mmCIF file of C-alpha atoms in Angstrom:
data_model
loop_
_atom_site.group_PDB
_atom_site.id
_atom_site.type_symbol
_atom_site.label_atom_id
_atom_site.label_comp_id
_atom_site.label_asym_id
_atom_site.label_seq_id
_atom_site.Cartn_x
_atom_site.Cartn_y
_atom_site.Cartn_z
ATOM 1 C CA MET A 215 0.000 0.000 0.000
ATOM 2 C CA SER A 216 1.187 3.505 -0.738
ATOM 3 C CA GLN A 217 -0.015 4.960 2.554
ATOM 4 C CA ILE A 218 -0.768 3.511 5.982
ATOM 5 C CA ILE A 219 -4.330 3.700 7.259
ATOM 6 C CA SER A 220 -4.942 4.117 10.998
ATOM 7 C CA ILE A 221 -7.712 2.319 12.854
ATOM 8 C CA THR A 222 -8.518 4.969 15.453
ATOM 9 C CA ALA A 223 -11.450 3.141 17.062
ATOM 10 C CA LEU A 224 -13.113 -0.245 17.045
ATOM 11 C CA SER A 225 -16.322 -1.155 18.820
ATOM 12 C CA SER A 226 -18.349 -4.337 18.785
ATOM 13 C CA ILE A 227 -21.395 -6.004 20.219
ATOM 14 C CA SER A 228 -21.206 -9.793 20.215
ATOM 15 C CA PRO A 229 -21.512 -12.875 22.439
ATOM 16 C CA LEU A 230 -18.142 -11.818 23.904
ATOM 17 C CA GLY A 231 -19.598 -8.563 25.268
ATOM 18 C CA ASN A 232 -19.465 -4.950 24.188
ATOM 19 C CA ASP A 233 -16.420 -3.399 25.852
ATOM 20 C CA PRO A 234 -12.704 -4.183 25.306
ATOM 21 C CA LYS A 235 -12.043 -5.273 28.901
ATOM 22 C CA THR A 236 -14.871 -7.817 28.966
ATOM 23 C CA ILE A 237 -14.057 -9.078 25.482
ATOM 24 C CA TRP A 238 -10.390 -9.600 26.343
ATOM 25 C CA GLU A 239 -11.316 -11.410 29.574
ATOM 26 C CA ASN A 240 -13.622 -13.726 27.639
ATOM 27 C CA TYR A 241 -10.831 -14.519 25.209
ATOM 28 C CA GLN A 242 -8.637 -15.592 28.134
ATOM 29 C CA ASN A 243 -10.656 -18.681 28.971
ATOM 30 C CA ARG A 244 -11.636 -21.856 27.165
ATOM 31 C CA LYS A 245 -15.381 -21.396 27.648
ATOM 32 C CA THR A 246 -17.549 -21.009 24.571
ATOM 33 C CA CYS A 247 -20.367 -18.486 24.207
ATOM 34 C CA PHE A 248 -22.873 -21.059 22.952
ATOM 35 C CA SER A 249 -26.385 -21.706 24.210
ATOM 36 C CA GLU A 250 -29.501 -23.401 22.874
ATOM 37 C CA GLN A 251 -32.475 -21.794 21.166
ATOM 38 C CA PHE A 252 -35.483 -23.507 19.609
ATOM 39 C CA LEU A 253 -34.976 -22.780 15.909
ATOM 40 C CA ASP A 254 -35.901 -24.647 12.743
ATOM 41 C CA HIS A 255 -38.215 -26.938 14.769
ATOM 42 C CA GLN A 256 -35.536 -28.170 17.177
ATOM 43 C CA ASN A 257 -33.137 -27.137 19.929
ATOM 44 C CA THR A 258 -30.217 -25.501 18.169
ATOM 45 C CA CYS A 259 -26.742 -24.497 19.283
ATOM 46 C CA VAL A 260 -26.146 -20.772 18.662
ATOM 47 C CA ALA A 261 -24.033 -17.878 19.938
ATOM 48 C CA ALA A 262 -26.386 -15.103 21.037
ATOM 49 C CA LEU A 263 -25.523 -11.676 22.423
ATOM 50 C CA ASP A 264 -24.703 -11.633 26.130
ATOM 51 C CA SER A 265 -27.325 -10.130 28.446
ATOM 52 C CA ALA A 266 -25.470 -6.823 28.879
ATOM 53 C CA SER A 267 -25.336 -6.341 25.111
ATOM 54 C CA GLN A 268 -29.022 -7.166 24.785
ATOM 55 C CA GLN A 269 -29.728 -4.421 27.308
ATOM 56 C CA GLU A 270 -27.663 -1.990 25.217
ATOM 57 C CA VAL A 271 -29.876 -2.770 22.221
ATOM 58 C CA LEU A 272 -33.073 -2.289 24.221
ATOM 59 C CA ALA A 273 -31.775 1.022 25.570
ATOM 60 C CA LEU A 274 -31.034 2.211 22.042
ATOM 61 C CA GLN A 275 -34.565 1.383 20.928
ATOM 62 C CA GLN A 276 -35.951 3.658 23.623
ATOM 63 C CA THR A 277 -34.111 6.703 22.249
ATOM 64 C CA ASP A 278 -36.263 7.061 19.121
ATOM 65 C CA ILE A 279 -39.736 5.682 18.414
ATOM 66 C CA LYS A 280 -38.686 4.921 14.830
ATOM 67 C CA TYR A 281 -36.043 2.484 16.101
ATOM 68 C CA LYS A 282 -38.667 0.079 17.473
ATOM 69 C CA SER A 283 -39.508 -1.131 13.963
ATOM 70 C CA LEU A 284 -35.909 -1.817 12.923
ATOM 71 C CA ASP A 285 -34.297 -5.223 12.495
ATOM 72 C CA LYS A 286 -31.709 -6.441 14.989
ATOM 73 C CA SER A 287 -28.991 -6.275 12.323
ATOM 74 C CA VAL A 288 -29.576 -2.516 12.074
ATOM 75 C CA LEU A 289 -29.760 -1.975 15.829
ATOM 76 C CA TYR A 290 -26.546 -3.925 16.491
ATOM 77 C CA ALA A 291 -24.676 -1.766 13.986
ATOM 78 C CA MET A 292 -26.058 1.426 15.536
ATOM 79 C CA VAL A 293 -24.938 0.430 19.038
ATOM 80 C CA ALA A 294 -21.418 -0.373 17.817
ATOM 81 C CA ALA A 295 -21.213 2.756 15.632
ATOM 82 C CA ARG A 296 -22.169 5.129 18.461
ATOM 83 C CA LYS A 297 -19.385 3.759 20.645
ATOM 84 C CA ALA A 298 -16.783 3.739 17.887
ATOM 85 C CA MET A 299 -17.463 7.343 16.950
ATOM 86 C CA ALA A 300 -17.168 8.452 20.571
ATOM 87 C CA GLN A 301 -13.971 6.440 21.004
ATOM 88 C CA ALA A 302 -12.385 8.046 17.930
ATOM 89 C CA GLY A 303 -13.459 11.527 18.993
ATOM 90 C CA TRP A 304 -15.436 12.122 15.817
ATOM 91 C CA GLU A 305 -18.150 14.749 16.032
ATOM 92 C CA LYS A 306 -21.804 13.927 15.515
ATOM 93 C CA GLY A 307 -22.876 15.418 12.220
ATOM 94 C CA GLY A 308 -19.401 15.058 10.699
ATOM 95 C CA SER A 309 -18.652 14.395 7.047
ATOM 96 C CA PHE A 310 -17.224 10.891 7.537
ATOM 97 C CA GLY A 311 -18.263 8.091 5.200
ATOM 98 C CA ILE A 312 -20.086 4.939 6.285
ATOM 99 C CA ASN A 313 -19.858 1.463 4.776
ATOM 100 C CA ILE A 314 -21.472 -1.257 6.882
ATOM 101 C CA GLY A 315 -22.650 -4.450 5.243
ATOM 102 C CA SER A 316 -24.420 -7.673 6.075
ATOM 103 C CA SER A 317 -24.620 -11.123 4.550
ATOM 104 C CA ARG A 318 -28.256 -11.882 5.368
ATOM 105 C CA GLY A 319 -29.559 -8.387 6.126
ATOM 106 C CA ALA A 320 -32.861 -7.977 7.994
ATOM 107 C CA THR A 321 -33.580 -11.704 7.945
ATOM 108 C CA ASP A 322 -35.516 -11.831 11.237
ATOM 109 C CA LEU A 323 -37.827 -8.991 10.269
ATOM 110 C CA PHE A 324 -38.197 -10.273 6.711
ATOM 111 C CA GLU A 325 -39.256 -13.712 7.928
ATOM 112 C CA LYS A 326 -41.825 -12.186 10.294
ATOM 113 C CA HIS A 327 -43.275 -9.871 7.631
ATOM 114 C CA PHE A 328 -43.428 -12.680 5.087
ATOM 115 C CA GLN A 329 -45.121 -15.048 7.539
ATOM 116 C CA GLU A 330 -47.709 -12.375 8.303
ATOM 117 C CA TYR A 331 -48.300 -11.881 4.582
ATOM 118 C CA LEU A 332 -48.821 -15.627 4.109
ATOM 119 C CA THR A 333 -51.279 -15.652 7.013
ATOM 120 C CA THR A 334 -53.276 -12.481 6.284
ATOM 121 C CA GLY A 335 -52.623 -11.796 2.613
ATOM 122 C CA LYS A 336 -51.498 -8.272 3.468
ATOM 123 C CA ALA A 337 -48.065 -6.703 3.880
ATOM 124 C CA GLN A 338 -47.282 -4.219 6.627
ATOM 125 C CA THR A 339 -46.654 -0.613 5.561
ATOM 126 C CA LEU A 340 -43.047 -0.672 6.806
ATOM 127 C CA ALA A 341 -42.258 -4.161 5.467
ATOM 128 C CA SER A 342 -40.232 -2.898 2.508
ATOM 129 C CA PRO A 343 -38.224 0.008 3.964
ATOM 130 C CA THR A 344 -37.242 -1.953 7.078
ATOM 131 C CA THR A 345 -35.982 -5.030 5.200
ATOM 132 C CA THR A 346 -33.874 -3.489 2.429
ATOM 133 C CA LEU A 347 -30.150 -4.212 2.574
ATOM 134 C CA GLY A 348 -29.226 -0.519 2.534
ATOM 135 C CA ASN A 349 -31.030 -0.175 5.847
ATOM 136 C CA ILE A 350 -27.916 -0.561 7.994
ATOM 137 C CA SER A 351 -25.686 2.249 6.741
ATOM 138 C CA SER A 352 -28.590 4.633 6.177
ATOM 139 C CA TRP A 353 -29.911 4.243 9.723
ATOM 140 C CA VAL A 354 -26.420 4.513 11.217
ATOM 141 C CA ALA A 355 -25.964 7.712 9.202
ATOM 142 C CA HIS A 356 -29.324 8.980 10.492
ATOM 143 C CA ASP A 357 -28.380 8.196 14.086
ATOM 144 C CA LEU A 358 -24.936 9.822 13.821
ATOM 145 C CA GLN A 359 -26.217 12.615 11.556
ATOM 146 C CA SER A 360 -23.252 12.119 9.235
ATOM 147 C CA THR A 361 -23.062 14.003 5.948
ATOM 148 C CA GLY A 362 -20.604 11.786 4.072
ATOM 149 C CA PRO A 363 -21.329 8.920 1.666
ATOM 150 C CA GLU A 364 -23.320 5.909 2.940
ATOM 151 C CA ILE A 365 -22.757 2.521 1.349
ATOM 152 C CA SER A 366 -24.190 -0.912 2.060
ATOM 153 C CA HIS A 367 -23.315 -4.181 0.399
ATOM 154 C CA SER A 368 -23.478 -7.936 0.810
ATOM 155 C CA ILE A 369 -20.497 -10.053 -0.181
ATOM 156 C CA THR A 370 -21.484 -13.008 1.981
ATOM 157 C CA CYS A 371 -19.042 -13.840 4.785
ATOM 158 C CA SER A 372 -16.302 -11.456 3.613
ATOM 159 C CA THR A 373 -18.717 -8.491 3.704
ATOM 160 C CA ALA A 374 -17.124 -6.615 6.612
ATOM 161 C CA LEU A 375 -13.583 -6.855 5.250
ATOM 162 C CA HIS A 376 -14.824 -5.699 1.843
ATOM 163 C CA ALA A 377 -16.267 -2.676 3.664
ATOM 164 C CA LEU A 378 -12.815 -2.092 5.147
ATOM 165 C CA LEU A 379 -11.245 -2.346 1.674
ATOM 166 C CA ASN A 380 -13.748 0.168 0.350
ATOM 167 C CA GLY A 381 -13.029 2.598 3.183
ATOM 168 C CA VAL A 382 -9.300 2.325 2.496
ATOM 169 C CA ALA A 383 -9.914 3.031 -1.204
ATOM 170 C CA TRP A 384 -11.983 6.164 -0.493
ATOM 171 C CA LEU A 385 -9.341 7.496 1.916
ATOM 172 C CA ARG A 386 -6.403 6.820 -0.407
ATOM 173 C CA ALA A 387 -8.295 8.406 -3.300
ATOM 174 C CA GLY A 388 -8.709 11.614 -1.304
ATOM 175 C CA MET A 389 -12.499 11.389 -1.530
ATOM 176 C CA ALA A 390 -12.931 11.261 2.263
ATOM 177 C CA ASN A 391 -10.888 11.960 5.387
ATOM 178 C CA GLN A 392 -12.647 9.502 7.696
ATOM 179 C CA PHE A 393 -14.608 6.300 7.111
ATOM 180 C CA LEU A 394 -16.674 4.126 9.442
ATOM 181 C CA VAL A 395 -16.629 0.528 8.211
ATOM 182 C CA GLY A 396 -17.831 -2.842 9.402
ATOM 183 C CA GLY A 397 -20.498 -5.500 9.347
ATOM 184 C CA SER A 398 -23.586 -6.581 11.248
ATOM 185 C CA GLU A 399 -25.466 -9.848 11.392
ATOM 186 C CA ALA A 400 -28.546 -11.171 13.205
ATOM 187 C CA PRO A 401 -28.957 -14.634 11.622
ATOM 188 C CA LEU A 402 -30.472 -16.579 14.524
ATOM 189 C CA THR A 403 -33.742 -17.280 12.744
ATOM 190 C CA ASP A 404 -35.629 -20.396 11.701
ATOM 191 C CA PHE A 405 -35.140 -20.020 7.965
ATOM 192 C CA THR A 406 -31.454 -19.091 8.193
ATOM 193 C CA ILE A 407 -30.694 -22.095 10.397
ATOM 194 C CA GLY A 408 -32.766 -24.248 8.058
ATOM 195 C CA GLN A 409 -30.671 -23.127 5.101
ATOM 196 C CA MET A 410 -27.424 -24.030 6.867
ATOM 197 C CA ARG A 411 -28.796 -27.444 7.783
ATOM 198 C CA ALA A 412 -29.830 -27.975 4.164
ATOM 199 C CA LEU A 413 -26.187 -27.411 3.199
ATOM 200 C CA LYS A 414 -25.240 -30.058 5.783
ATOM 201 C CA ILE A 415 -22.691 -27.777 7.422
ATOM 202 C CA TYR A 416 -24.424 -27.037 10.753
ATOM 203 C CA THR A 417 -23.084 -28.734 13.839
ATOM 204 C CA GLN A 418 -24.618 -31.830 15.351
ATOM 205 C CA ASN A 419 -21.876 -31.981 17.932
ATOM 206 C CA LYS A 420 -23.118 -32.072 21.555
ATOM 207 C CA GLU A 421 -19.652 -32.113 23.136
ATOM 208 C CA GLU A 422 -17.792 -29.362 25.000
ATOM 209 C CA TYR A 423 -16.866 -27.605 21.752
ATOM 210 C CA PRO A 424 -19.815 -27.743 19.327
ATOM 211 C CA ASN A 425 -17.807 -25.762 16.769
ATOM 212 C CA ARG A 426 -14.414 -27.373 16.165
ATOM 213 C CA ALA A 427 -12.899 -24.606 14.030
ATOM 214 C CA LEU A 428 -9.231 -25.385 13.287
ATOM 215 C CA ASP A 429 -9.580 -28.990 14.351
ATOM 216 C CA LEU A 430 -8.063 -30.298 11.132
ATOM 217 C CA ASP A 431 -8.885 -33.907 12.012
ATOM 218 C CA LYS A 432 -12.639 -33.537 12.533
ATOM 219 C CA LYS A 433 -14.882 -35.964 10.659
ATOM 220 C CA GLN A 434 -18.023 -33.819 10.413
ATOM 221 C CA ASN A 435 -18.951 -30.207 9.751
ATOM 222 C CA THR A 436 -19.403 -28.187 12.927
ATOM 223 C CA MET A 437 -20.435 -24.671 11.943
ATOM 224 C CA VAL A 438 -22.474 -22.734 14.514
ATOM 225 C CA LEU A 439 -24.128 -19.385 13.846
ATOM 226 C CA GLY A 440 -23.509 -16.349 16.013
ATOM 227 C CA GLU A 441 -24.838 -12.795 15.986
ATOM 228 C CA GLY A 442 -23.260 -9.394 16.454
ATOM 229 C CA ALA A 443 -21.777 -6.320 14.849
ATOM 230 C CA ALA A 444 -18.438 -4.549 14.771
ATOM 231 C CA VAL A 445 -17.279 -1.307 13.203
ATOM 232 C CA CYS A 446 -13.992 0.542 13.084
ATOM 233 C CA CYS A 447 -12.992 4.120 12.336
ATOM 234 C CA LEU A 448 -10.430 4.570 9.581
ATOM 235 C CA GLU A 449 -8.252 7.641 9.015
ATOM 236 C CA LEU A 450 -5.510 8.290 6.485
ATOM 237 C CA GLY A 451 -1.937 8.334 7.772
ATOM 238 C CA GLN A 452 -0.238 7.287 10.988
ATOM 239 C CA LYS A 453 -2.340 8.780 13.794
ATOM 240 C CA GLU A 454 -1.122 9.040 17.370
ATOM 241 C CA ASN A 455 -4.362 7.589 18.745
ATOM 242 C CA ALA A 456 -4.325 4.576 16.417
ATOM 243 C CA LEU A 457 -5.267 1.181 17.839
ATOM 244 C CA ALA A 458 -3.511 -0.448 14.884
ATOM 245 C CA PHE A 459 -2.322 0.295 11.363
ATOM 246 C CA ILE A 460 -3.457 -1.296 8.122
ATOM 247 C CA GLU A 461 -0.212 -2.085 6.327
ATOM 248 C CA GLY A 462 -1.529 -4.228 3.502
ATOM 249 C CA ILE A 463 -4.760 -5.304 1.853
ATOM 250 C CA GLY A 464 -5.442 -8.158 -0.539
ATOM 251 C CA TYR A 465 -8.445 -9.569 -2.338
ATOM 252 C CA ALA A 466 -9.181 -12.293 -4.876
ATOM 253 C CA THR A 467 -11.902 -14.482 -6.306
ATOM 254 C CA GLU A 468 -11.700 -17.868 -7.955
ATOM 255 C CA ILE A 469 -13.606 -19.778 -10.605
ATOM 256 C CA LEU A 470 -16.351 -21.839 -8.981
ATOM 257 C CA GLU A 471 -17.392 -25.408 -9.649
ATOM 258 C CA HIS A 472 -20.665 -24.838 -7.800
ATOM 259 C CA ASN A 473 -22.340 -22.146 -5.642
ATOM 260 C CA ILE A 474 -20.419 -22.743 -2.413
ATOM 261 C CA SER A 475 -17.215 -24.306 -3.702
ATOM 262 C CA ILE A 476 -13.629 -23.431 -2.911
ATOM 263 C CA SER A 477 -10.551 -25.058 -4.431
ATOM 264 C CA ALA A 478 -8.568 -27.706 -2.555
ATOM 265 C CA GLU A 479 -5.771 -25.235 -1.763
ATOM 266 C CA ALA A 480 -7.995 -22.124 -1.635
ATOM 267 C CA ILE A 481 -6.376 -20.295 -4.535
ATOM 268 C CA CYS A 482 -8.380 -17.183 -3.677
ATOM 269 C CA PHE A 483 -6.734 -17.087 -0.235
ATOM 270 C CA GLN A 484 -3.289 -17.653 -1.672
ATOM 271 C CA LYS A 485 -3.769 -14.651 -3.947
ATOM 272 C CA SER A 486 -5.358 -12.362 -1.338
ATOM 273 C CA MET A 487 -2.670 -13.125 1.257
ATOM 274 C CA ALA A 488 0.154 -12.661 -1.270
ATOM 275 C CA MET A 489 -1.313 -9.312 -2.311
ATOM 276 C CA ALA A 490 -1.638 -8.105 1.288
ATOM 277 C CA LEU A 491 1.963 -9.173 1.976
ATOM 278 C CA GLN A 492 3.590 -7.945 -1.222
ATOM 279 C CA ASN A 493 5.650 -5.351 0.700
ATOM 280 C CA THR A 494 6.216 -7.489 3.802
ATOM 281 C CA PRO A 495 8.634 -10.396 4.316
ATOM 282 C CA LEU A 496 6.668 -13.524 5.218
ATOM 283 C CA SER A 497 8.844 -14.013 8.295
ATOM 284 C CA GLU A 498 7.437 -10.793 9.788
ATOM 285 C CA VAL A 499 3.893 -12.181 9.999
ATOM 286 C CA ASP A 500 3.544 -13.400 13.566
ATOM 287 C CA ALA A 501 -0.048 -14.676 13.489
ATOM 288 C CA ILE A 502 -3.007 -15.221 11.202
ATOM 289 C CA VAL A 503 -6.624 -14.917 12.309
ATOM 290 C CA MET A 504 -8.171 -17.420 9.948
ATOM 291 C CA HIS A 505 -11.686 -17.457 8.547
ATOM 292 C CA ALA A 506 -11.978 -21.158 9.549
ATOM 293 C CA PRO A 507 -15.778 -21.556 9.926
ATOM 294 C CA GLY A 508 -15.662 -25.022 11.481
ATOM 295 C CA THR A 509 -16.459 -26.969 8.320
ATOM 296 C CA ILE A 510 -14.146 -29.770 7.183
ATOM 297 C CA LYS A 511 -13.371 -28.284 3.784
ATOM 298 C CA GLY A 512 -13.448 -24.622 4.815
ATOM 299 C CA ASP A 513 -10.839 -25.061 7.538
ATOM 300 C CA LEU A 514 -8.580 -27.446 5.652
ATOM 301 C CA THR A 515 -8.431 -25.574 2.336
ATOM 302 C CA GLU A 516 -7.489 -22.309 4.072
ATOM 303 C CA TYR A 517 -4.813 -24.130 6.066
ATOM 304 C CA ARG A 518 -3.392 -25.595 2.858
ATOM 305 C CA ALA A 519 -3.365 -22.146 1.255
ATOM 306 C CA ILE A 520 -1.329 -20.851 4.200
ATOM 307 C CA GLU A 521 1.061 -23.805 3.889
ATOM 308 C CA LYS A 522 1.391 -23.138 0.176
ATOM 309 C CA LEU A 523 2.340 -19.496 0.773
ATOM 310 C CA PHE A 524 4.445 -19.764 3.937
ATOM 311 C CA GLY A 525 5.965 -23.211 3.526
ATOM 312 C CA LYS A 526 7.138 -24.902 6.735
ATOM 313 C CA ALA A 527 7.647 -21.635 8.660
ATOM 314 C CA LEU A 528 3.985 -21.079 9.500
ATOM 315 C CA PRO A 529 2.855 -18.132 11.600
ATOM 316 C CA LEU A 530 0.716 -18.822 14.670
ATOM 317 C CA LEU A 531 -2.809 -19.703 13.532
ATOM 318 C CA THR A 532 -6.076 -18.946 15.293
ATOM 319 C CA THR A 533 -9.761 -18.197 14.865
ATOM 320 C CA ASN A 534 -12.600 -17.098 17.154
ATOM 321 C CA LYS A 535 -15.371 -19.211 15.608
ATOM 322 C CA TRP A 536 -14.879 -22.103 18.028
ATOM 323 C CA LYS A 537 -15.938 -19.607 20.703
ATOM 324 C CA ILE A 538 -18.523 -17.269 19.133
ATOM 325 C CA GLY A 539 -19.581 -19.152 16.018
ATOM 326 C CA HIS A 540 -19.785 -17.747 12.513
ATOM 327 C CA THR A 541 -21.293 -14.259 12.391
ATOM 328 C CA PHE A 542 -21.391 -14.220 8.595
ATOM 329 C CA GLY A 543 -21.006 -10.631 7.340
ATOM 330 C CA ALA A 544 -19.732 -9.334 10.697
ATOM 331 C CA SER A 545 -17.112 -12.051 11.173
ATOM 332 C CA GLY A 546 -14.237 -10.278 9.404
ATOM 333 C CA ILE A 547 -14.299 -7.204 11.633
ATOM 334 C CA LEU A 548 -14.703 -9.342 14.758
ATOM 335 C CA SER A 549 -11.534 -11.105 13.588
ATOM 336 C CA VAL A 550 -9.874 -7.691 13.196
ATOM 337 C CA GLU A 551 -10.897 -6.939 16.781
ATOM 338 C CA MET A 552 -9.285 -10.190 17.919
ATOM 339 C CA ALA A 553 -6.106 -9.292 16.032
ATOM 340 C CA ILE A 554 -5.950 -5.809 17.553
ATOM 341 C CA LEU A 555 -6.399 -7.214 21.063
ATOM 342 C CA MET A 556 -3.475 -9.583 20.469
ATOM 343 C CA LEU A 557 -1.339 -6.677 19.214
ATOM 344 C CA GLN A 558 -2.252 -4.473 22.173
ATOM 345 C CA HIS A 559 -1.710 -7.150 24.811
ATOM 346 C CA LYS A 560 1.234 -8.723 22.961
ATOM 347 C CA GLN A 561 -0.353 -12.086 23.594
ATOM 348 C CA PHE A 562 -1.524 -14.776 21.213
ATOM 349 C CA ILE A 563 -5.080 -16.134 21.584
ATOM 350 C CA SER A 564 -4.978 -19.833 20.748
ATOM 351 C CA THR A 565 -7.669 -22.378 19.917
ATOM 352 C CA PRO A 566 -8.284 -25.630 21.832
ATOM 353 C CA PHE A 567 -7.436 -27.797 18.818
ATOM 354 C CA LEU A 568 -4.166 -26.678 17.236
ATOM 355 C CA ASN A 569 -0.961 -27.252 19.187
ATOM 356 C CA GLN A 570 1.526 -24.415 18.610
ATOM 357 C CA ASN A 571 4.427 -23.023 20.585
ATOM 358 C CA SER A 572 3.383 -19.403 21.084
ATOM 359 C CA ASP A 573 5.493 -18.597 24.161
ATOM 360 C CA SER A 574 8.508 -17.302 22.238
ATOM 361 C CA ARG A 575 6.529 -15.272 19.686
ATOM 362 C CA THR A 576 5.983 -11.548 20.109
ATOM 363 C CA ILE A 577 2.866 -10.414 18.269
ATOM 364 C CA ARG A 578 3.763 -7.438 16.065
ATOM 365 C CA LYS A 579 1.991 -8.138 12.781
ATOM 366 C CA VAL A 580 -1.228 -10.086 12.276
ATOM 367 C CA LEU A 581 -2.900 -11.127 9.030
ATOM 368 C CA VAL A 582 -6.712 -11.409 9.039
ATOM 369 C CA ASN A 583 -8.562 -13.578 6.507
ATOM 370 C CA ALA A 584 -12.186 -13.789 5.404
ATOM 371 C CA VAL A 585 -13.943 -15.535 2.546
ATOM 372 C CA GLY A 586 -17.552 -16.053 1.512
ATOM 373 C CA PHE A 587 -19.703 -18.067 -0.853
ATOM 374 C CA GLY A 588 -18.477 -17.200 -4.312
ATOM 375 C CA GLY A 589 -14.797 -17.467 -3.376
ATOM 376 C CA ASN A 590 -14.508 -13.775 -2.396
ATOM 377 C CA ALA A 591 -11.381 -13.756 -0.243
ATOM 378 C CA VAL A 592 -9.968 -10.741 1.603
ATOM 379 C CA SER A 593 -6.750 -10.480 3.635
ATOM 380 C CA VAL A 594 -5.718 -7.522 5.787
ATOM 381 C CA LEU A 595 -2.300 -7.043 7.406
ATOM 382 C CA LEU A 596 -2.369 -5.198 10.752
ATOM 383 C CA SER A 597 0.476 -3.889 12.886
ATOM 384 C CA LEU A 598 0.975 -1.715 15.944
#
């Protein structure tokens, strides 16, 4: 990259909590954030927001009567965006840009409106405006009274990191001075769970770790869905208040054999990682926060792509999906949060399944990966 981008704030709301201290403490133990909800006609393992975060969402809804009709995916993004803006010291009503995406969008609200239509034959007045994908960024912009560009998109599970790429592009092009980027997802619904079960990738594991992300020897798919949102504030140049710096970005797609395919050695990841690291010696990458959703093929192909690029001298490898599940469009920024916490605390966060010697490794540079259906891979190199 020609110029470093500073991440001057990052805020999230997820099963881990909604403040950095709580989130870091939750990363320090081997407990998962999973619970059971009755979804898709059966008890289902999911990762729901913690009670404190749920209270934050309810409190937000009370601030404006219009917010009561919004989908959870919109509300989660608004909670995270308010905190991030305050953390960065940005003024309400500023001219910063906003790009917050989602994989599924307002799926909970859409399912409810559609069920009501099937039952009554009539659609609610607000059914359309509250279920459009552009809902998230536009409502965040309304809440923060921003005057810059507002962009929403869906690029499946790499949505949030594509938002980060877009923010970087706007800043480097001189078309904005500040950009708020991220992703939000509220996928804990009957139809969404049903779709994942139809793909035969949802966990049936009843053991201590229902999602065995980065267990490269597992014999069945173990993906679990989680909910949450995360956003970060981007500014051009090396800022004194930066939480971390974006040193490199990479992206790639690959030719698909079918709708959800990825090649045996994840060529898209090889290309995106190589692009992000084109100005960085491979030996300087201390850790990689992998996408690793907990599926057999998803975990293994990404691992092989890393082996292909790095050879035998692999960085430390980790993921947070064994703990909080797969948050679809929000997962990339939650992985960025994990990476920043490791950089700040100079401590690697391991998984229960992959044995690595992390004691002698100082965490200075972390690569973050994400990929979605369609082979849309993104890699981001962070440093502090």
